[in-house]
mmCIF file of C-alpha atoms and ligand atoms in Angstrom:
data_model
loop_
_atom_site.group_PDB
_atom_site.id
_atom_site.type_symbol
_atom_site.label_atom_id
_atom_site.label_comp_id
_atom_site.label_asym_id
_atom_site.label_seq_id
_atom_site.Cartn_x
_atom_site.Cartn_y
_atom_site.Cartn_z
ATOM 1 C CA MET Q 1 -14.819 34.872 24.324
ATOM 2 C CA GLU Q 2 -11.198 35.900 24.277
ATOM 3 C CA SER Q 3 -10.286 37.702 21.056
ATOM 4 C CA VAL Q 4 -7.736 36.070 18.769
ATOM 5 C CA GLU Q 5 -5.285 37.920 16.580
ATOM 6 C CA PHE Q 6 -6.051 37.655 12.822
ATOM 7 C CA HIS Q 7 -3.079 35.505 11.775
ATOM 8 C CA THR Q 8 -3.565 33.155 14.734
ATOM 9 C CA ALA Q 9 -7.269 32.782 13.925
ATOM 10 C CA ARG Q 10 -6.424 32.090 10.304
ATOM 11 C CA ALA Q 11 -3.803 29.484 11.242
ATOM 12 C CA LEU Q 12 -6.298 27.792 13.594
ATOM 13 C CA LEU Q 13 -8.933 27.668 10.879
ATOM 14 C CA GLU Q 14 -6.470 26.240 8.367
ATOM 15 C CA TRP Q 15 -5.471 23.596 10.887
ATOM 16 C CA GLN Q 16 -9.123 22.625 11.404
ATOM 17 C CA ILE Q 17 -9.653 22.355 7.641
ATOM 18 C CA GLU Q 18 -6.560 20.172 7.453
ATOM 19 C CA LEU Q 19 -8.155 17.888 10.076
ATOM 20 C CA GLY Q 20 -11.355 17.631 8.062
ATOM 21 C CA ALA Q 21 -13.540 20.198 9.866
ATOM 22 C CA ASP Q 22 -14.272 21.932 6.588
ATOM 23 C CA GLU Q 23 -17.973 22.733 6.900
ATOM 24 C CA CYS Q 24 -19.985 25.002 9.173
ATOM 25 C CA ILE Q 25 -23.194 23.165 10.042
ATOM 26 C CA SER Q 26 -24.459 25.216 12.950
ATOM 27 C CA ASP Q 27 -23.874 28.604 14.554
ATOM 28 C CA THR Q 28 -22.557 27.165 17.781
ATOM 29 C CA PRO Q 29 -20.196 24.199 18.142
ATOM 30 C CA VAL Q 30 -21.476 20.937 19.672
ATOM 31 C CA ASP Q 31 -19.047 18.956 21.787
ATOM 32 C CA ARG Q 32 -20.258 15.480 20.828
ATOM 33 C CA TYR Q 33 -17.925 13.868 23.339
ATOM 34 C CA ALA Q 34 -19.812 15.693 26.089
ATOM 35 C CA LEU Q 35 -23.236 14.377 25.028
ATOM 36 C CA PRO Q 36 -24.835 12.134 27.674
ATOM 37 C CA ASP Q 37 -24.051 8.807 25.974
ATOM 38 C CA ARG Q 38 -20.380 9.798 25.829
ATOM 39 C CA LEU Q 39 -20.253 10.407 29.557
ATOM 40 C CA ALA Q 40 -20.771 6.823 30.723
ATOM 41 C CA LYS Q 41 -17.414 5.702 32.120
ATOM 42 C CA PRO Q 42 -16.549 2.215 33.388
ATOM 43 C CA SER Q 43 -16.557 2.255 37.207
ATOM 44 C CA LYS Q 44 -13.364 0.173 37.349
ATOM 45 C CA PRO Q 45 -10.536 -0.125 34.846
ATOM 46 C CA ASP Q 46 -11.668 -1.840 31.638
ATOM 47 C CA PRO Q 47 -10.054 -5.312 31.576
ATOM 48 C CA LYS Q 48 -10.304 -5.406 27.748
ATOM 49 C CA PRO Q 49 -9.600 -1.858 26.601
ATOM 50 C CA HIS Q 50 -9.102 -3.006 22.980
ATOM 51 C CA LEU Q 51 -12.718 -4.118 22.896
ATOM 52 C CA THR Q 52 -14.089 -0.756 23.984
ATOM 53 C CA ARG Q 53 -14.783 1.718 21.200
ATOM 54 C CA GLY Q 54 -16.409 5.115 21.698
ATOM 55 C CA PRO Q 55 -19.645 4.923 23.653
ATOM 56 C CA VAL Q 56 -20.354 1.298 22.793
ATOM 57 C CA LYS Q 57 -18.643 -1.659 24.427
ATOM 58 C CA MET Q 58 -17.958 -4.104 21.632
ATOM 59 C CA ALA Q 59 -17.430 -6.914 24.154
ATOM 60 C CA GLU Q 60 -21.033 -6.560 25.267
ATOM 61 C CA ARG Q 61 -22.703 -5.848 21.961
ATOM 62 C CA ASP Q 62 -22.203 -7.471 18.597
ATOM 63 C CA PRO Q 63 -22.901 -4.770 15.993
ATOM 64 C CA VAL Q 64 -23.158 -7.229 13.108
ATOM 65 C CA ALA Q 65 -25.632 -9.456 14.976
ATOM 66 C CA GLU Q 66 -27.686 -6.430 16.010
ATOM 67 C CA ALA Q 67 -27.661 -5.093 12.451
ATOM 68 C CA GLN Q 68 -28.718 -8.502 11.198
ATOM 69 C CA ALA Q 69 -31.639 -8.688 13.627
ATOM 70 C CA ALA Q 70 -32.751 -5.125 12.809
ATOM 71 C CA ALA Q 71 -32.473 -5.689 9.065
ATOM 72 C CA ASN Q 72 -34.308 -9.018 9.157
ATOM 73 C CA SER Q 73 -37.193 -7.526 11.082
ATOM 74 C CA ALA Q 74 -37.799 -4.900 8.360
ATOM 75 C CA ASP Q 75 -40.528 -6.098 6.005
ATOM 76 C CA SER Q 76 -40.668 -3.029 3.758
ATOM 77 C CA LEU Q 77 -38.268 -0.395 2.467
ATOM 78 C CA ASP Q 78 -39.825 2.196 4.797
ATOM 79 C CA ALA Q 79 -39.316 -0.139 7.752
ATOM 80 C CA LEU Q 80 -35.732 -0.734 6.666
ATOM 81 C CA ARG Q 81 -35.044 2.993 6.459
ATOM 82 C CA THR Q 82 -36.443 3.411 9.981
ATOM 83 C CA ALA Q 83 -34.380 0.474 11.266
ATOM 84 C CA MET Q 84 -31.246 2.038 9.828
ATOM 85 C CA GLU Q 85 -32.079 5.460 11.245
ATOM 86 C CA ASN Q 86 -32.451 3.836 14.653
ATOM 87 C CA PHE Q 87 -29.199 1.854 14.431
ATOM 88 C CA GLU Q 88 -26.771 3.459 16.858
ATOM 89 C CA LEU Q 89 -23.700 1.227 16.658
ATOM 90 C CA CYS Q 90 -22.021 2.760 13.621
ATOM 91 C CA ASP Q 91 -19.932 5.771 14.609
ATOM 92 C CA LEU Q 92 -20.243 7.262 11.119
ATOM 93 C CA LYS Q 93 -23.784 8.237 12.057
ATOM 94 C CA ARG Q 94 -22.483 10.693 14.634
ATOM 95 C CA GLY Q 95 -20.492 12.691 12.126
ATOM 96 C CA ALA Q 96 -23.070 12.684 9.348
ATOM 97 C CA ARG Q 97 -25.591 15.371 8.669
ATOM 98 C CA ASN Q 98 -28.109 13.098 6.961
ATOM 99 C CA MET Q 99 -28.596 9.428 6.373
ATOM 100 C CA VAL Q 100 -28.560 8.623 2.665
ATOM 101 C CA PHE Q 101 -30.987 5.778 1.972
ATOM 102 C CA SER Q 102 -31.815 5.691 -1.732
ATOM 103 C CA ASP Q 103 -32.997 7.494 -4.827
ATOM 104 C CA GLY Q 104 -34.783 6.466 -7.981
ATOM 105 C CA ILE Q 105 -37.743 4.148 -8.281
ATOM 106 C CA ALA Q 106 -37.973 1.214 -5.873
ATOM 107 C CA GLY Q 107 -38.818 -1.956 -7.774
ATOM 108 C CA ALA Q 108 -36.753 -0.858 -10.815
ATOM 109 C CA PRO Q 109 -35.109 -3.731 -12.712
ATOM 110 C CA VAL Q 110 -31.670 -2.168 -12.138
ATOM 111 C CA MET Q 111 -30.340 -1.463 -8.630
ATOM 112 C CA ILE Q 112 -27.026 0.383 -8.352
ATOM 113 C CA ILE Q 113 -24.900 -0.068 -5.241
ATOM 114 C CA GLY Q 114 -22.471 2.819 -4.795
ATOM 115 C CA GLU Q 115 -19.889 3.325 -2.080
ATOM 116 C CA ALA Q 116 -20.724 5.998 0.488
ATOM 117 C CA PRO Q 117 -22.167 9.494 0.547
ATOM 118 C CA GLY Q 118 -19.800 12.362 -0.109
ATOM 119 C CA ARG Q 119 -20.177 15.931 0.981
ATOM 120 C CA ASP Q 120 -23.079 16.785 -1.369
ATOM 121 C CA GLU Q 121 -24.978 13.587 -0.613
ATOM 122 C CA ASP Q 122 -24.520 14.126 3.136
ATOM 123 C CA ARG Q 123 -25.922 17.641 2.795
ATOM 124 C CA ILE Q 124 -28.909 16.680 0.637
ATOM 125 C CA GLY Q 125 -29.633 13.162 1.925
ATOM 126 C CA LYS Q 126 -29.684 11.467 -1.508
ATOM 127 C CA PRO Q 127 -27.089 9.284 -3.226
ATOM 128 C CA PHE Q 128 -25.055 10.477 -6.202
ATOM 129 C CA VAL Q 129 -26.009 14.144 -6.332
ATOM 130 C CA GLY Q 130 -22.485 15.554 -6.868
ATOM 131 C CA ALA Q 131 -20.129 15.362 -9.834
ATOM 132 C CA SER Q 132 -20.108 11.526 -9.802
ATOM 133 C CA GLY Q 133 -23.895 11.576 -9.777
ATOM 134 C CA ALA Q 134 -24.026 13.852 -12.821
ATOM 135 C CA LEU Q 135 -21.825 11.385 -14.709
ATOM 136 C CA LEU Q 136 -23.862 8.422 -13.436
ATOM 137 C CA ASP Q 137 -27.058 10.051 -14.758
ATOM 138 C CA LYS Q 138 -25.374 10.643 -18.148
ATOM 139 C CA MET Q 139 -24.149 7.043 -18.310
ATOM 140 C CA PHE Q 140 -27.554 5.534 -17.641
ATOM 141 C CA GLY Q 141 -29.283 8.183 -19.774
ATOM 142 C CA ALA Q 142 -27.152 6.954 -22.668
ATOM 143 C CA ILE Q 143 -28.828 3.517 -22.445
ATOM 144 C CA GLY Q 144 -32.276 5.075 -21.984
ATOM 145 C CA MET Q 145 -32.521 4.613 -18.204
ATOM 146 C CA GLY Q 146 -32.810 7.094 -15.372
ATOM 147 C CA ARG Q 147 -33.758 7.519 -11.742
ATOM 148 C CA ALA Q 148 -36.862 9.539 -12.715
ATOM 149 C CA ASN Q 149 -37.634 7.609 -15.884
ATOM 150 C CA ALA Q 150 -40.867 5.732 -15.150
ATOM 151 C CA ASP Q 151 -40.496 3.641 -18.332
ATOM 152 C CA ALA Q 152 -36.905 2.519 -17.670
ATOM 153 C CA PRO Q 153 -36.150 3.276 -14.039
ATOM 154 C CA ILE Q 154 -33.098 2.658 -11.911
ATOM 155 C CA TYR Q 155 -32.864 2.477 -8.130
ATOM 156 C CA ILE Q 156 -29.733 3.632 -6.285
ATOM 157 C CA THR Q 157 -28.272 3.066 -2.848
ATOM 158 C CA ASN Q 158 -24.840 2.947 -1.232
ATOM 159 C CA THR Q 159 -22.790 0.409 0.690
ATOM 160 C CA LEU Q 160 -22.729 2.839 3.635
ATOM 161 C CA PRO Q 161 -25.579 5.236 4.417
ATOM 162 C CA TRP Q 162 -23.444 7.805 6.280
ATOM 163 C CA ARG Q 163 -20.548 9.887 5.027
ATOM 164 C CA PRO Q 164 -17.130 8.824 6.320
ATOM 165 C CA PRO Q 165 -15.414 11.895 7.777
ATOM 166 C CA HIS Q 166 -13.418 13.812 5.225
ATOM 167 C CA ASN Q 167 -14.378 11.124 2.657
ATOM 168 C CA ARG Q 168 -11.902 8.694 4.177
ATOM 169 C CA ASP Q 169 -12.037 5.046 3.094
ATOM 170 C CA PRO Q 170 -14.672 3.005 4.922
ATOM 171 C CA LYS Q 171 -13.286 0.675 7.588
ATOM 172 C CA PRO Q 172 -13.851 -3.085 7.166
ATOM 173 C CA GLU Q 173 -15.862 -3.172 10.394
ATOM 174 C CA GLU Q 174 -18.127 -0.378 9.119
ATOM 175 C CA ILE Q 175 -18.789 -2.301 5.918
ATOM 176 C CA ALA Q 176 -19.397 -5.542 7.859
ATOM 177 C CA MET Q 177 -21.764 -3.841 10.285
ATOM 178 C CA MET Q 178 -23.877 -2.206 7.565
ATOM 179 C CA LYS Q 179 -23.847 -5.188 5.203
ATOM 180 C CA PRO Q 180 -26.977 -6.866 6.674
ATOM 181 C CA PHE Q 181 -28.911 -3.680 5.889
ATOM 182 C CA LEU Q 182 -27.528 -3.598 2.355
ATOM 183 C CA LEU Q 183 -28.480 -7.234 1.723
ATOM 184 C CA ARG Q 184 -31.960 -6.648 3.089
ATOM 185 C CA HIS Q 185 -32.245 -3.500 0.954
ATOM 186 C CA ILE Q 186 -31.494 -5.511 -2.185
ATOM 187 C CA ALA Q 187 -33.922 -8.284 -1.161
ATOM 188 C CA LEU Q 188 -36.743 -5.803 -0.527
ATOM 189 C CA ALA Q 189 -36.122 -3.725 -3.680
ATOM 190 C CA ASN Q 190 -35.919 -7.024 -5.614
ATOM 191 C CA PRO Q 191 -34.225 -5.789 -8.824
ATOM 192 C CA LYS Q 192 -33.643 -7.985 -11.859
ATOM 193 C CA VAL Q 193 -29.918 -7.110 -11.863
ATOM 194 C CA VAL Q 194 -27.512 -5.403 -9.487
ATOM 195 C CA VAL Q 195 -24.733 -3.010 -10.516
ATOM 196 C CA ILE Q 196 -21.810 -3.160 -8.095
ATOM 197 C CA MET Q 197 -20.192 0.210 -8.495
ATOM 198 C CA GLY Q 198 -16.614 0.510 -7.293
ATOM 199 C CA ASN Q 199 -14.289 -1.262 -4.911
ATOM 200 C CA TRP Q 200 -16.153 -0.813 -1.642
ATOM 201 C CA ALA Q 201 -19.364 -2.207 -3.073
ATOM 202 C CA CYS Q 202 -17.316 -5.163 -4.431
ATOM 203 C CA GLN Q 203 -15.815 -5.600 -0.987
ATOM 204 C CA ALA Q 204 -19.261 -5.708 0.633
ATOM 205 C CA LEU Q 205 -21.037 -7.917 -1.899
ATOM 206 C CA LEU Q 206 -18.267 -10.106 -3.326
ATOM 207 C CA ALA Q 207 -15.592 -9.923 -0.598
ATOM 208 C CA LYS Q 208 -13.165 -8.882 -3.363
ATOM 209 C CA ARG Q 209 -11.250 -5.779 -4.399
ATOM 210 C CA GLY Q 210 -9.751 -4.902 -7.770
ATOM 211 C CA ILE Q 211 -12.580 -3.336 -9.712
ATOM 212 C CA THR Q 212 -10.506 -2.797 -12.851
ATOM 213 C CA ARG Q 213 -10.110 -6.601 -13.099
ATOM 214 C CA LEU Q 214 -13.633 -7.464 -11.935
ATOM 215 C CA ARG Q 215 -15.547 -4.960 -14.067
ATOM 216 C CA GLY Q 216 -17.595 -6.230 -16.943
ATOM 217 C CA GLN Q 217 -17.752 -9.822 -15.658
ATOM 218 C CA TRP Q 218 -21.194 -10.959 -14.595
ATOM 219 C CA VAL Q 219 -21.289 -12.640 -11.191
ATOM 220 C CA GLU Q 220 -23.985 -13.618 -8.737
ATOM 221 C CA ALA Q 221 -24.598 -11.497 -5.661
ATOM 222 C CA VAL Q 222 -27.444 -11.992 -3.214
ATOM 223 C CA GLY Q 223 -28.897 -14.551 -5.629
ATOM 224 C CA LYS Q 224 -29.102 -12.000 -8.470
ATOM 225 C CA PRO Q 225 -27.081 -11.421 -11.625
ATOM 226 C CA ALA Q 226 -24.637 -8.656 -10.753
ATOM 227 C CA LEU Q 227 -22.259 -6.585 -12.848
ATOM 228 C CA PRO Q 228 -19.244 -4.881 -11.256
ATOM 229 C CA MET Q 229 -18.519 -1.530 -12.914
ATOM 230 C CA CYS Q 230 -15.975 1.218 -12.374
ATOM 231 C CA HIS Q 231 -17.245 3.998 -10.163
ATOM 232 C CA PRO Q 232 -18.071 7.304 -11.937
ATOM 233 C CA ALA Q 233 -15.538 9.062 -9.664
ATOM 234 C CA TYR Q 234 -12.862 6.741 -11.110
ATOM 235 C CA LEU Q 235 -14.089 7.506 -14.636
ATOM 236 C CA LEU Q 236 -13.824 11.239 -13.938
ATOM 237 C CA ARG Q 237 -10.184 10.738 -12.942
ATOM 238 C CA ASN Q 238 -9.450 8.207 -15.705
ATOM 239 C CA PRO Q 239 -11.462 9.193 -18.778
ATOM 240 C CA GLU Q 240 -9.743 6.485 -20.837
ATOM 241 C CA ALA Q 241 -11.734 3.927 -18.771
ATOM 242 C CA LYS Q 242 -15.038 5.296 -20.157
ATOM 243 C CA ARG Q 243 -14.751 3.050 -23.198
ATOM 244 C CA ASP Q 244 -14.926 -0.069 -20.997
ATOM 245 C CA ALA Q 245 -17.733 1.498 -18.973
ATOM 246 C CA TRP Q 246 -19.715 1.935 -22.183
ATOM 247 C CA ALA Q 247 -19.240 -1.765 -23.009
ATOM 248 C CA ASP Q 248 -20.474 -2.604 -19.488
ATOM 249 C CA LEU Q 249 -23.544 -0.404 -19.914
ATOM 250 C CA LEU Q 250 -24.438 -2.162 -23.183
ATOM 251 C CA SER Q 251 -24.011 -5.530 -21.485
ATOM 252 C CA LEU Q 252 -26.274 -4.334 -18.676
ATOM 253 C CA LYS Q 253 -28.947 -3.129 -21.091
ATOM 254 C CA ALA Q 254 -28.886 -6.446 -22.949
ATOM 255 C CA ALA Q 255 -29.351 -8.322 -19.634
ATOM 256 C CA VAL Q 256 -32.269 -6.109 -18.606
ATOM 257 C CA ASP Q 257 -33.972 -6.396 -22.015
ATOM 258 C CA LYS Q 258 -33.575 -10.183 -22.149
HETATM 259 N N1 LIG K 301 -20.169 8.146 -4.545
HETATM 260 C C1 LIG K 301 -20.904 7.086 -4.146
HETATM 261 O O1 LIG K 301 -20.459 5.945 -4.238
HETATM 262 N N2 LIG K 301 -22.113 7.310 -3.655
HETATM 263 C C2 LIG K 301 -22.640 8.516 -3.569
HETATM 264 O O2 LIG K 301 -23.755 8.640 -3.113
HETATM 265 C C3 LIG K 301 -21.857 9.604 -4.006
HETATM 266 C C4 LIG K 301 -20.629 9.409 -4.485
#
């Protein structure tokens, strides 16, 4: 390989970090655009270029319908995890290191729906293991619940199972495509109540945004009582909102104990 002068190499690295390539995950780079499924090219000019995205032709395949069929055919949480691992139509999968399915105790009365894995979750393959996760554990610990607490368990998943690159906001089509899996996940885990944590989970389950208005008001989602709450990442940035979060936790505990 041609050698690069120090300052040039440094500038190139900084540029890559700026673009979001901020982690080294293998010794040699992989050109994902050169992988076999990226090589298929239309033999004649695509008449509907706006319907062609990456390796998958959206005109020929309906990702939501395929997700729906795959999710519906899963009759257990293990089968659902496998169906999601095998689902190839969401581009987020290509950039993620691990799929993040769930943590905690399946069958718990409380199921928390977060947003999407961040860097730590992508690395470890479990939801809420970073700073937000530490706060989430403290919050639920304060009402006597926990993901490893066999007497008062919680079960946690996310709206999206793969990390969006550089923690960008999920796209509406990504949420729509993964929603059938999320709904099936809730049906199979069958909690007594659902906690809808943050705006993207509200978007997926309630088709609404505006968590600071929605929080604390019980609604129905997937046929279950559901409580929108502010996301722990929001609480870390806005500690004054912790007071309302505490009221929401007490409301949640009362609903579970009823
Ligand atoms: N934020 C989420 O919503 N989910 C995670 O798993 C981590 C951070």
